[in-house]
Amino acid sequence: MVYLFSKADERPALDMLARRLRRLGLVVVELGLGGKDLAERFVSFTEGSVLIAFALREAPSQLPALVREAERRGGTSILISDAPGYHFRPAPTHLLVAQRGDDSEYNTLIIPIAIAYALQLAIFHLDPDRYGAVRDDINDVSRLVGGTDEIPLR
């Protein structure tokens, strides 16, 4: 399972990443910001689970505890940041950093969204037959309920 976490400002990028990962057939859990809600959703995190978090400009206050707990449970943590040279503690398993620009007053979510698409494509190319079959199944169910096909992910 994939667990996603961000501050409220980064929620559009997180929601888009959740949708892209679901289109690969992955089970996605979007973590809330509140203590009890966050804990209820995170309690099923186990070995083999992945925590993907956004830390744009600054890290959410709950993030160090989440990364530490993900590590303790044997899972993986991926942190997406826009601050080059950022030294997050505890260190996540993977740190993806891309600067969003010089104007800190006007930083859009284009770069984090591009990273989210890159993650989706990287996962797809790990096992294109499997994820292609999932995509076809999603299209079949979509047609069944009156939807339309997606543009192929290639």
CSV table of C-alpha atoms in Angstrom, one decimal, residues 26-136:
chain,number,residue,atom,x,y,z
A,26,LEU,CA,-2.1,0.5,-6.3
A,27,VAL,CA,-4.0,0.8,-3.0
A,28,VAL,CA,-3.6,4.4,-1.8
A,29,VAL,CA,-4.3,5.7,1.6
A,30,GLU,CA,-4.4,9.5,1.9
A,31,LEU,CA,-3.4,10.5,5.4
A,32,GLY,CA,-5.1,13.3,7.2
A,33,LEU,CA,-3.5,16.1,9.1
A,34,GLY,CA,-5.1,15.5,12.5
A,35,GLY,CA,-3.5,13.3,15.1
A,36,LYS,CA,-6.3,10.7,15.5
A,37,ASP,CA,-7.4,10.7,11.9
A,38,LEU,CA,-3.8,10.3,10.8
A,39,ALA,CA,-3.1,7.5,13.2
A,40,GLU,CA,-6.2,5.6,12.2
A,41,ARG,CA,-5.2,5.7,8.5
A,42,PHE,CA,-1.5,5.0,9.2
A,43,VAL,CA,-2.0,2.0,11.6
A,44,SER,CA,-2.2,-0.5,8.7
A,45,PHE,CA,1.3,0.6,7.4
A,46,THR,CA,3.5,-2.5,7.3
A,47,GLU,CA,6.7,-3.8,5.8
A,48,GLY,CA,6.4,-3.3,2.1
A,49,SER,CA,4.3,-0.2,2.4
A,50,VAL,CA,5.5,3.1,1.1
A,51,LEU,CA,5.1,6.6,2.5
A,52,ILE,CA,5.2,9.4,0.0
A,53,ALA,CA,5.2,12.9,1.5
A,54,PHE,CA,5.4,16.4,0.1
A,55,ALA,CA,7.6,18.9,2.0
A,56,LEU,CA,7.4,22.1,-0.1
A,57,ARG,CA,9.1,25.1,1.5
A,58,GLU,CA,8.9,23.4,4.9
A,59,ALA,CA,8.0,20.0,6.3
A,60,PRO,CA,4.7,19.4,8.0
A,61,SER,CA,5.3,19.1,11.8
A,62,GLN,CA,4.0,15.5,11.9
A,63,LEU,CA,6.4,14.3,9.1
A,64,PRO,CA,9.5,13.4,11.2
A,65,ALA,CA,7.4,11.1,13.4
A,66,LEU,CA,5.8,9.5,10.3
A,67,VAL,CA,9.1,8.9,8.6
A,68,ARG,CA,10.5,7.4,11.8
A,69,GLU,CA,7.5,5.2,12.2
A,70,ALA,CA,7.6,4.0,8.6
A,71,GLU,CA,11.2,3.0,9.1
A,72,ARG,CA,10.4,1.3,12.4
A,73,ARG,CA,7.7,-0.8,10.6
A,74,GLY,CA,10.1,-1.8,7.8
A,75,GLY,CA,8.5,0.4,5.1
A,76,THR,CA,10.0,2.9,2.6
A,77,SER,CA,9.7,6.6,2.8
A,78,ILE,CA,9.9,9.0,-0.2
A,79,LEU,CA,10.0,12.8,0.4
A,80,ILE,CA,9.3,15.2,-2.4
A,81,SER,CA,10.8,18.6,-1.7
A,82,ASP,CA,11.5,21.9,-3.5
A,83,ALA,CA,14.4,22.9,-1.3
A,84,PRO,CA,17.9,21.9,-2.7
A,85,GLY,CA,20.3,21.1,0.1
A,86,TYR,CA,17.4,20.2,2.4
A,87,HIS,CA,18.6,17.9,5.2
A,88,PHE,CA,15.5,16.3,6.6
A,89,ARG,CA,15.8,14.4,9.8
A,90,PRO,CA,15.2,11.5,10.1
A,91,ALA,CA,16.4,10.9,6.6
A,92,PRO,CA,13.8,9.4,4.3
A,93,THR,CA,14.7,6.3,2.2
A,94,HIS,CA,14.5,8.5,-0.9
A,95,LEU,CA,14.6,12.3,-1.3
A,96,LEU,CA,13.4,13.8,-4.6
A,97,VAL,CA,14.2,17.5,-4.9
A,98,ALA,CA,13.4,19.9,-7.7
A,99,GLN,CA,13.6,23.7,-7.2
A,100,ARG,CA,10.4,25.4,-8.2
A,101,GLY,CA,11.9,28.8,-9.1
A,102,ASP,CA,13.4,32.0,-7.7
A,103,ASP,CA,10.2,33.7,-6.8
A,104,SER,CA,9.3,32.2,-3.4
A,105,GLU,CA,6.1,34.3,-3.3
A,106,TYR,CA,4.7,32.6,-6.4
A,107,ASN,CA,5.5,28.9,-6.6
A,108,THR,CA,3.0,26.8,-8.4
A,109,LEU,CA,2.6,23.0,-8.1
A,110,ILE,CA,3.8,22.3,-11.6
A,111,ILE,CA,7.1,20.9,-10.5
A,112,PRO,CA,5.7,18.6,-7.8
A,113,ILE,CA,3.0,17.4,-10.3
A,114,ALA,CA,5.7,16.7,-12.9
A,115,ILE,CA,7.5,14.6,-10.2
A,116,ALA,CA,4.3,12.8,-9.5
A,117,TYR,CA,3.8,11.9,-13.2
A,118,ALA,CA,7.5,10.8,-13.4
A,119,LEU,CA,6.9,8.5,-10.4
A,120,GLN,CA,3.8,7.0,-12.1
A,121,LEU,CA,5.7,6.4,-15.4
A,122,ALA,CA,8.7,4.9,-13.5
A,123,ILE,CA,6.4,2.5,-11.7
A,124,PHE,CA,4.6,1.6,-14.9
A,125,HIS,CA,7.9,0.7,-16.6
A,126,LEU,CA,8.9,-1.6,-13.8
A,127,ASP,CA,6.2,-4.1,-15.0
A,128,PRO,CA,4.4,-2.7,-18.1
A,129,ASP,CA,2.5,-5.9,-18.7
A,130,ARG,CA,0.9,-5.9,-15.2
A,131,TYR,CA,0.2,-2.2,-15.1
A,132,GLY,CA,-1.1,-2.3,-18.7
A,133,ALA,CA,-3.5,-5.1,-17.7
A,134,VAL,CA,-4.7,-2.9,-14.8
A,135,ARG,CA,-5.2,0.0,-17.1
A,136,ASP,CA,-7.3,-2.2,-19.5
